[in-house]
PDB file of C-alpha atoms in Angstrom:
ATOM      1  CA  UNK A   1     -24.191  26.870   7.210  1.00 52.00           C
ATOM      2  CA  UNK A   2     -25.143  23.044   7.395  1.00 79.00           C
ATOM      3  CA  UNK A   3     -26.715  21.601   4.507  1.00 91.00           C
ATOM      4  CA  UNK A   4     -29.470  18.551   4.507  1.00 94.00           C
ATOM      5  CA  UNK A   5     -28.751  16.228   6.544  1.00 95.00           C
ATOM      6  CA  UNK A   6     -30.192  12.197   6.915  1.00 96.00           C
ATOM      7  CA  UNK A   7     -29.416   9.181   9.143  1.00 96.00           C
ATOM      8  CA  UNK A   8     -28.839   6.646   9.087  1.00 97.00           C
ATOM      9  CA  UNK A   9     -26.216   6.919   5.974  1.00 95.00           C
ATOM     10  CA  UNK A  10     -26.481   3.250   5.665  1.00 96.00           C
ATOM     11  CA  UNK A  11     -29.475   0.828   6.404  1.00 97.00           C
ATOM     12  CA  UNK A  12     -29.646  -2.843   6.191  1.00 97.00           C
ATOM     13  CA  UNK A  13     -33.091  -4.399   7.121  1.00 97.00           C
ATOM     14  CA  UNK A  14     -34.239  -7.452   7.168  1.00 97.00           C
ATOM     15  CA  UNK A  15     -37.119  -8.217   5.209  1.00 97.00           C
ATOM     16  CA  UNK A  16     -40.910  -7.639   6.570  1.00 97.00           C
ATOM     17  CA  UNK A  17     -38.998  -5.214   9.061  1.00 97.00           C
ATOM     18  CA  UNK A  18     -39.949  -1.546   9.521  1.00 97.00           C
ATOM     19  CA  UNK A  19     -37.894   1.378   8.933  1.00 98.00           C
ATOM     20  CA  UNK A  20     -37.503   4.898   9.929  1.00 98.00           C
ATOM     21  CA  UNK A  21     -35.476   7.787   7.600  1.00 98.00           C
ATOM     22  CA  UNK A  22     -34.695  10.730   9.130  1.00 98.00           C
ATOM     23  CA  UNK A  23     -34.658  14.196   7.292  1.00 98.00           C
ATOM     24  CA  UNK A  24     -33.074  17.771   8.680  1.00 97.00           C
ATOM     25  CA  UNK A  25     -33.426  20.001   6.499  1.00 97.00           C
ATOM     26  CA  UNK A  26     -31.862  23.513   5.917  1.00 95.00           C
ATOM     27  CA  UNK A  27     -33.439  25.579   8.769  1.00 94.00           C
ATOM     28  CA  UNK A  28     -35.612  27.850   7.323  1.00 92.00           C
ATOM     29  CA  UNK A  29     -36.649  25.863   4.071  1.00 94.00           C
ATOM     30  CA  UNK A  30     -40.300  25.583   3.632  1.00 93.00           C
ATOM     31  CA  UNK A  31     -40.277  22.601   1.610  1.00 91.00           C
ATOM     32  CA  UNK A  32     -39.035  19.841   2.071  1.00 94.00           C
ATOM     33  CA  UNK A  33     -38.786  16.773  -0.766  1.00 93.00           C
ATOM     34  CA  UNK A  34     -38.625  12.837  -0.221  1.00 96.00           C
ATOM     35  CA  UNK A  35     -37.405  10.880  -3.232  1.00 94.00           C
ATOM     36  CA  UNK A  36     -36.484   7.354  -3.953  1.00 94.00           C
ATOM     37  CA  UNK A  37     -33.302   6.348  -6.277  1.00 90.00           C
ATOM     38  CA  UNK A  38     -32.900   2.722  -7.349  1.00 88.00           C
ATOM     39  CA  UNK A  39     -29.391   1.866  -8.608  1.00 84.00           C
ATOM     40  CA  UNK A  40     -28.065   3.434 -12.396  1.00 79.00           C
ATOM     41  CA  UNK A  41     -31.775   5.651 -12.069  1.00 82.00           C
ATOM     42  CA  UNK A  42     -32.785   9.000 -11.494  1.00 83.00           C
ATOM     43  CA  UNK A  43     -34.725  10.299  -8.650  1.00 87.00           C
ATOM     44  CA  UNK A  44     -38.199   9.198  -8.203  1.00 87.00           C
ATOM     45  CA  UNK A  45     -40.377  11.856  -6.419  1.00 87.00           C
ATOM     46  CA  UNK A  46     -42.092  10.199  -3.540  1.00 92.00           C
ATOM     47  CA  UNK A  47     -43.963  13.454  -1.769  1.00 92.00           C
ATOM     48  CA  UNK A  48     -43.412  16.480  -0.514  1.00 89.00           C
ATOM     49  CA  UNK A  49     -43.858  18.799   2.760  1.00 92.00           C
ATOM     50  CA  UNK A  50     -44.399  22.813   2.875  1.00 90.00           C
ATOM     51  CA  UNK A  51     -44.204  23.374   6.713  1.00 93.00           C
ATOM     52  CA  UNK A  52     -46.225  20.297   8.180  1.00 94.00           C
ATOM     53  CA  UNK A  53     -48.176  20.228   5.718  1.00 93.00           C
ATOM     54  CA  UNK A  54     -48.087  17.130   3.406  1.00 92.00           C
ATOM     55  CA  UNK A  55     -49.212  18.689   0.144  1.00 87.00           C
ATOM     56  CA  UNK A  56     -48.807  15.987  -2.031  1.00 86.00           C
ATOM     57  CA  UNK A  57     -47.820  11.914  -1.849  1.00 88.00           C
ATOM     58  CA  UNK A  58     -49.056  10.377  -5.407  1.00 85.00           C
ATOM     59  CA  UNK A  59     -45.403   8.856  -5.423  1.00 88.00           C
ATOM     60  CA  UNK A  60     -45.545   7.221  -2.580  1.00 93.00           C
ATOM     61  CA  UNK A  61     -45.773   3.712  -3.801  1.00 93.00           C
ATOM     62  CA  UNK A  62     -47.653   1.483  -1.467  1.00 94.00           C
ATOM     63  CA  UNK A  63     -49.499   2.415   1.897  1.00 95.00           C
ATOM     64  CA  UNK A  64     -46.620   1.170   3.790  1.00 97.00           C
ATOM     65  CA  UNK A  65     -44.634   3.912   3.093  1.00 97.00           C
ATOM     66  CA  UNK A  66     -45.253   6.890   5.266  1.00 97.00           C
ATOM     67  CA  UNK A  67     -43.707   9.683   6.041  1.00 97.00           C
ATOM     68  CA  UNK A  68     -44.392  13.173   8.493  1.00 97.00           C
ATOM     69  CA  UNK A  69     -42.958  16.556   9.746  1.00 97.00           C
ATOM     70  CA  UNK A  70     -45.032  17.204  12.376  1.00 95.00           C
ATOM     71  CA  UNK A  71     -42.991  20.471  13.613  1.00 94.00           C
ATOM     72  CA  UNK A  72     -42.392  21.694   9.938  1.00 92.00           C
ATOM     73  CA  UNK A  73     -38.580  20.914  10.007  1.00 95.00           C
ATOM     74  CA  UNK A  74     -36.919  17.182  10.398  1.00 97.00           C
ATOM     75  CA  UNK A  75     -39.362  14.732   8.813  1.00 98.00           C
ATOM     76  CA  UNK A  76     -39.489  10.968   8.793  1.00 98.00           C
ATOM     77  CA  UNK A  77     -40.422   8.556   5.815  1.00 98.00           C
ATOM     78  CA  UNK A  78     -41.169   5.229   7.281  1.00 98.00           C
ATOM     79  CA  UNK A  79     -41.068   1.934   5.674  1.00 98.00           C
ATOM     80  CA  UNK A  80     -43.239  -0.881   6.913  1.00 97.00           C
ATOM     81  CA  UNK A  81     -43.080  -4.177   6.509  1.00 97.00           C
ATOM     82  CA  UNK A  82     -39.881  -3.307   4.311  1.00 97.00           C
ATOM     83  CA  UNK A  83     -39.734  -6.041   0.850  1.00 97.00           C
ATOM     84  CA  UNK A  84     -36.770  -6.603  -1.146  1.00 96.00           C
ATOM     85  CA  UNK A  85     -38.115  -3.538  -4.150  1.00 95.00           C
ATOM     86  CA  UNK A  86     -37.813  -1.367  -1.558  1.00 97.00           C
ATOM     87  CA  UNK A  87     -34.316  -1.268  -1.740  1.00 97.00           C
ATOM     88  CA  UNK A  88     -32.718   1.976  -3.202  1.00 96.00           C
ATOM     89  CA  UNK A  89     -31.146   5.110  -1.337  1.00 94.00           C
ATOM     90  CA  UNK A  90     -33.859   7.446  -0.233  1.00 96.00           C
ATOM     91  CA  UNK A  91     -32.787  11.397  -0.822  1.00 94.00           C
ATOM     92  CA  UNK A  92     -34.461  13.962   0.900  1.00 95.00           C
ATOM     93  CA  UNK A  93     -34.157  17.746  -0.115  1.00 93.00           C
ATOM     94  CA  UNK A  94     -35.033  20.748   0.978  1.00 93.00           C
ATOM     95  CA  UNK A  95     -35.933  24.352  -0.679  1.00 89.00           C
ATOM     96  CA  UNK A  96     -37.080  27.931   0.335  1.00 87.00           C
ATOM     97  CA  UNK A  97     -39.953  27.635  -1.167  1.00 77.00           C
ATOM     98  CA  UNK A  98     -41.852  25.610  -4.069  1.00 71.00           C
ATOM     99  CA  UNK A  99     -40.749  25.625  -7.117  1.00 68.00           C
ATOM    100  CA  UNK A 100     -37.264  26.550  -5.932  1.00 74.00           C
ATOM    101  CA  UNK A 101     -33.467  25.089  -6.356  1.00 78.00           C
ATOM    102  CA  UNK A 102     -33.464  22.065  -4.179  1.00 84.00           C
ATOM    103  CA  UNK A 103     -30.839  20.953  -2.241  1.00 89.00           C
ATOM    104  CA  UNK A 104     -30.213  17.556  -1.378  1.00 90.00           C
ATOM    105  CA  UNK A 105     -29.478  15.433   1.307  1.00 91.00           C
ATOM    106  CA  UNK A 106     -26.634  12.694   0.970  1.00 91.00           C
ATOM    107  CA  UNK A 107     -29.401   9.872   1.041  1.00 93.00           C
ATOM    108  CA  UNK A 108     -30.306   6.587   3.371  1.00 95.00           C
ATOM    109  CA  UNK A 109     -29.011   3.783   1.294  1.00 95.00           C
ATOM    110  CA  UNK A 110     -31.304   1.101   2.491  1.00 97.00           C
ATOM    111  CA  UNK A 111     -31.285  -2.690   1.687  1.00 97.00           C
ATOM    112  CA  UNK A 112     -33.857  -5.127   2.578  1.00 97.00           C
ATOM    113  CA  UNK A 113     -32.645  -8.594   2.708  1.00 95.00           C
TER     114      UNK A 113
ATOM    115  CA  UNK B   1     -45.894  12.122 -20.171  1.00 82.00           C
ATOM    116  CA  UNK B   2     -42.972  14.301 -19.773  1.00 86.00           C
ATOM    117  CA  UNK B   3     -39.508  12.162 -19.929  1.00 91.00           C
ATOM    118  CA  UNK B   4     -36.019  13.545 -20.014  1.00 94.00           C
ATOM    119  CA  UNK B   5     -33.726  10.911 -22.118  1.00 96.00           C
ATOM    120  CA  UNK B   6     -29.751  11.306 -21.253  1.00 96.00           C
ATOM    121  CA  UNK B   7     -26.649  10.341 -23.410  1.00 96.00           C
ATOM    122  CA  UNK B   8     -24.344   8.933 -23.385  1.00 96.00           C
ATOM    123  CA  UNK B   9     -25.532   6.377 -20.539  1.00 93.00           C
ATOM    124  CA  UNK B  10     -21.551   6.733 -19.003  1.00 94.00           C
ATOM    125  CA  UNK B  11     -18.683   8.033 -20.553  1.00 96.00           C
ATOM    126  CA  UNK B  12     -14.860   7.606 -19.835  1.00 97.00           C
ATOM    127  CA  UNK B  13     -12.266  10.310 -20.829  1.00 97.00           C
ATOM    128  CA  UNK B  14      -8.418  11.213 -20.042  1.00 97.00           C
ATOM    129  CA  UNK B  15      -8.371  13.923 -17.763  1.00 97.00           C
ATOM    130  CA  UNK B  16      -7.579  17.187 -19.247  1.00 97.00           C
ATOM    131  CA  UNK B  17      -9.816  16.557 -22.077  1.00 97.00           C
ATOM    132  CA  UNK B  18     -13.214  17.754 -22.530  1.00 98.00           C
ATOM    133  CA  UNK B  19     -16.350  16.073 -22.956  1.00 97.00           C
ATOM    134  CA  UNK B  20     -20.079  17.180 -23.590  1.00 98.00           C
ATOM    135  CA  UNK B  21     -22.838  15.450 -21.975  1.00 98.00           C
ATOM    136  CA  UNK B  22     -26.518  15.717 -24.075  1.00 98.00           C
ATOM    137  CA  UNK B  23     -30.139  15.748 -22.838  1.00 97.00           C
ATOM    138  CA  UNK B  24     -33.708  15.716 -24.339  1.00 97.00           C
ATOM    139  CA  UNK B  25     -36.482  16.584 -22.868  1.00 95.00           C
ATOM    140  CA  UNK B  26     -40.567  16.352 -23.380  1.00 93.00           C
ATOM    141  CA  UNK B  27     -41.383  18.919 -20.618  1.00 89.00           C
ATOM    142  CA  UNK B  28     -44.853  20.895 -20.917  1.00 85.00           C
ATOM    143  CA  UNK B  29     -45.288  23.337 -20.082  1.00 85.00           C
ATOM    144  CA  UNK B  30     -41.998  24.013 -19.674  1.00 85.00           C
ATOM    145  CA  UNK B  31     -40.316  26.058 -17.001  1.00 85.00           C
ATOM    146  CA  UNK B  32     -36.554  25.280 -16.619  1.00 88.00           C
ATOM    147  CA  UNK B  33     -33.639  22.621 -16.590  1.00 91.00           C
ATOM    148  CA  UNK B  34     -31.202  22.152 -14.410  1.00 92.00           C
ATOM    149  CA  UNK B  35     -28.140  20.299 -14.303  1.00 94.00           C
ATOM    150  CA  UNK B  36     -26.825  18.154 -11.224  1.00 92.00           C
ATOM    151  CA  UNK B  37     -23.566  16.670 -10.087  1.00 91.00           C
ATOM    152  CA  UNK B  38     -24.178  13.526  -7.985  1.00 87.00           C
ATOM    153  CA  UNK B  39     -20.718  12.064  -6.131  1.00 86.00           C
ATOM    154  CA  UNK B  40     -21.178   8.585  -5.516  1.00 82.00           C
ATOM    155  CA  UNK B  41     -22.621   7.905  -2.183  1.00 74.00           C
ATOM    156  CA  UNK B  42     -24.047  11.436  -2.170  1.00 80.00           C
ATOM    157  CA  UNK B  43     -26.937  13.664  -3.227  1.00 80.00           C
ATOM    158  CA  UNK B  44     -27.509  15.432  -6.547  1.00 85.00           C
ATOM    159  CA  UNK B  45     -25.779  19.119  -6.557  1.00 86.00           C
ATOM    160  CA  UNK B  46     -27.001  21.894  -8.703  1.00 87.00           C
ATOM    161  CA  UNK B  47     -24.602  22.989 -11.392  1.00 91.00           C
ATOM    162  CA  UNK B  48     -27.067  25.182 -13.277  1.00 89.00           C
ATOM    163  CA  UNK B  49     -30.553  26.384 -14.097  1.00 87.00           C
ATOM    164  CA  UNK B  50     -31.248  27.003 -17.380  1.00 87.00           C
ATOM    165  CA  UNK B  51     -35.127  29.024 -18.448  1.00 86.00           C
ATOM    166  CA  UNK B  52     -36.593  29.343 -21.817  1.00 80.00           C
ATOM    167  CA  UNK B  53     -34.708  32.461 -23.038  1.00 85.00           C
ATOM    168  CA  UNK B  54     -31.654  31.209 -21.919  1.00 87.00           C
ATOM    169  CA  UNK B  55     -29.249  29.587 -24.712  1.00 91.00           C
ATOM    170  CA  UNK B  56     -25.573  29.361 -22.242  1.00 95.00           C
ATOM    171  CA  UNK B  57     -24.917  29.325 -18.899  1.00 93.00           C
ATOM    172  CA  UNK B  58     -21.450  28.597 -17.548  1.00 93.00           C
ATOM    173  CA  UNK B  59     -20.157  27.705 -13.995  1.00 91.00           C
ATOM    174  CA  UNK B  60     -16.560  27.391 -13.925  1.00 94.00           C
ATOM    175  CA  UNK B  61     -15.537  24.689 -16.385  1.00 96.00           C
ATOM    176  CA  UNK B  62     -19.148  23.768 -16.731  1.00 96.00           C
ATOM    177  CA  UNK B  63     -20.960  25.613 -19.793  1.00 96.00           C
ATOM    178  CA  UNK B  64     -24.692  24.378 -20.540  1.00 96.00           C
ATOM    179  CA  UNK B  65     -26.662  25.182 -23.590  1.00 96.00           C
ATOM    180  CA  UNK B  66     -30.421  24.722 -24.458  1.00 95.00           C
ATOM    181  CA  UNK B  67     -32.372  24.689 -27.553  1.00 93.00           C
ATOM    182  CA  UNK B  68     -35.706  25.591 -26.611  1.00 89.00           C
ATOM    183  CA  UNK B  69     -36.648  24.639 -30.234  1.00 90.00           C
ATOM    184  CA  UNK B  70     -35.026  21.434 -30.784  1.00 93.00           C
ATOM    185  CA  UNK B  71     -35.626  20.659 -26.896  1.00 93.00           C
ATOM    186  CA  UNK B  72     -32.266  19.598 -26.454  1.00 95.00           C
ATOM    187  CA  UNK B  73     -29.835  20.685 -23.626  1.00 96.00           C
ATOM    188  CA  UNK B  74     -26.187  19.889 -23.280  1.00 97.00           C
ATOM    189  CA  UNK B  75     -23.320  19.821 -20.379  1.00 97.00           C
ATOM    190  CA  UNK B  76     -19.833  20.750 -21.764  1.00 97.00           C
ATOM    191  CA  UNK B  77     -17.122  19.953 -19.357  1.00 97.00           C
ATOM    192  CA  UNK B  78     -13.611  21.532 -20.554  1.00 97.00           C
ATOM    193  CA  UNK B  79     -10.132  20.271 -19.325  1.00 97.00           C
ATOM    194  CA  UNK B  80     -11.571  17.520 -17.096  1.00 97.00           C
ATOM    195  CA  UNK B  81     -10.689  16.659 -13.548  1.00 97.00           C
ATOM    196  CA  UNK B  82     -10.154  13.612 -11.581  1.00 97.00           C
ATOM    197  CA  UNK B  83     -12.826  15.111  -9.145  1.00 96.00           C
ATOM    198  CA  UNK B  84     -15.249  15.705 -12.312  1.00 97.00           C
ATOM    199  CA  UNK B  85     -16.280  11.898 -11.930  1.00 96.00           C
ATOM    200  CA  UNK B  86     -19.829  11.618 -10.816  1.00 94.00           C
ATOM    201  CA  UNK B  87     -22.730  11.383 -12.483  1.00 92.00           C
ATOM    202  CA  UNK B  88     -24.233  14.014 -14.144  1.00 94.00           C
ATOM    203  CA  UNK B  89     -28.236  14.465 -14.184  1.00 93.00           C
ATOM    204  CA  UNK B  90     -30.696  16.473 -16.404  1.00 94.00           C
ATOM    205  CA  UNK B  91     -33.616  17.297 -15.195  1.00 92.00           C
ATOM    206  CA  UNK B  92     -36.498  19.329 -16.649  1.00 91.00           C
ATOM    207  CA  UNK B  93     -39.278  21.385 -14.362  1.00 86.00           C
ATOM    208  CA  UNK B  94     -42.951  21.761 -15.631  1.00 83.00           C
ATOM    209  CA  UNK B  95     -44.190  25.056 -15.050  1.00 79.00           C
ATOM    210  CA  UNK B  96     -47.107  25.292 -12.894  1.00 69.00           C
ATOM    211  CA  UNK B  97     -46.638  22.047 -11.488  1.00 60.00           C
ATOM    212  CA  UNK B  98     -46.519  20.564  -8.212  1.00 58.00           C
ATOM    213  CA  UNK B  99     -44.098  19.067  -6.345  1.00 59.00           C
ATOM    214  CA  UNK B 100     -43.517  16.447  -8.825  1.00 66.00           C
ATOM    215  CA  UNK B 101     -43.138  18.946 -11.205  1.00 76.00           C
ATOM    216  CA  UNK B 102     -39.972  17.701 -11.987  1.00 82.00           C
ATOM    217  CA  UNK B 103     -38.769  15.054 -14.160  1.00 88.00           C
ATOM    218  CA  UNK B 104     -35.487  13.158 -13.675  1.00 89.00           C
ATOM    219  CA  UNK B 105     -32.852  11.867 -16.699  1.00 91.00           C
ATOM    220  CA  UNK B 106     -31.225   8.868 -15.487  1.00 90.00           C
ATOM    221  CA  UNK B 107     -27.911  10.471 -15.745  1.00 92.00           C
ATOM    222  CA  UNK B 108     -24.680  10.082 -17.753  1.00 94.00           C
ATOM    223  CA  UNK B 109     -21.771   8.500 -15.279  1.00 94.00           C
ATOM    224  CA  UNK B 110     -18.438  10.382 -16.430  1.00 96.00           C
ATOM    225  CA  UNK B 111     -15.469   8.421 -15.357  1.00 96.00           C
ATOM    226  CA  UNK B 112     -11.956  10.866 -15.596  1.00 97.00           C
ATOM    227  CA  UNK B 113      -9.331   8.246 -16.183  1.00 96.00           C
ATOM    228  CA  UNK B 114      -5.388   9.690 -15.141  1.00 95.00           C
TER     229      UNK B 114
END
């Protein structure tokens, strides 16, 4: 079966420019996990989806990050206004339920000029 | 606040040799740990899950320990592979806790040198 999927692999954005991520999860995963990975780091939990239901964003850094899943399956994390911090690759991950073994996207590598 | 602290940062072996990869963590309460491969360019893969009660775990070549006592966890990786160069990631899950119930090592990157 397909794994998690995200698009674009690769983003390059020009600074003060918004930006969409795109998530597809494994179909029939419940939760779904955005995270945030500067270079030589570890993950950075962002927030997190059960069904459409956006349960919790405390990582979510500024309010021009945003994300949704309005159908409880692919989800978006948006960027507005991206700045130059905001450059990292974004992972997204998906699990049957929460907690449960996640399983992880290849990532959006974004970087904001 | 709950950290996970990796060593070495990166690493760089002969292939065929082996090489152990070390982790302490400050979870609390503590549920599990788990052990991820991450290919460059690509997202985190689980290796293993380790609970309290569990001392080793093996997955192929891969054989983690834990010391619930001493907090400590460890990654040993016999007879090495080209293909075992990634970077390898501890992280520790609070029990009880939310969605950001986990907390991420920064990883040790393994290079296998022919």
């Amino acid at each position: 079966g397909a794994g998690v999927s995200q698009s674009p692999r690769y983003k390059v954005a020009k600074r003060g420019q918004d930006v969409a991520l795109r998530c597809d999860p494994i179909s029939g995963h419940v939760s779904l996990f955005w995270y945030q990975q500067a270079l030589g780091q570890g993950p950075e939990f962002l927030t997190y989806f059960q069904n459409e239901a956006q349960l919790d964003k405390s990582g979510l850094p500024s309010d021009r990050f945003f994300a949704e899943r309005p159908e409880g399956s692919v989800s978006t994390l948006k960027i507005q206004r991206t700045q130059q911090e905001d450059s990292a690759v974004y992972l997204c991950a998906s699990s049957l339920s929460n907690p449960a073994p996640q399983y992880f996207g290849p990532g959006t590598r974004l970087t904001v000029l | 606040k709950n950290q996970v602290e990796q060593s070495p940062q990166s690493l760089i072996i002969l292939e065929g040799k082996n090489c152990t990869l070390q982790c302490n963590y400050t979870v609390s309460p503590f549920s599990n740990l788990r052990w991820y491969k991450q290919d460059t360019g690509r997202g985190p893969v689980s290796l293993t899950i380790m609970t309290f009660s569990e001392n080793t775990k093996s997955n192929g070549r891969y054989t983690a320990t834990l010391d619930a006592d001493t907090k400590q966890s460890s990654l040993h990786i016999t007879a090495s592979q080209l293909s075992d160069s990634a970077s390898y990631i501890c992280v520790g899950l609070q029990s009880g806790g939310g969605a950001d119930g986990l907390t991420f090592g920064k990883g040790t990157h393994l290079i296998i040198q022919p």
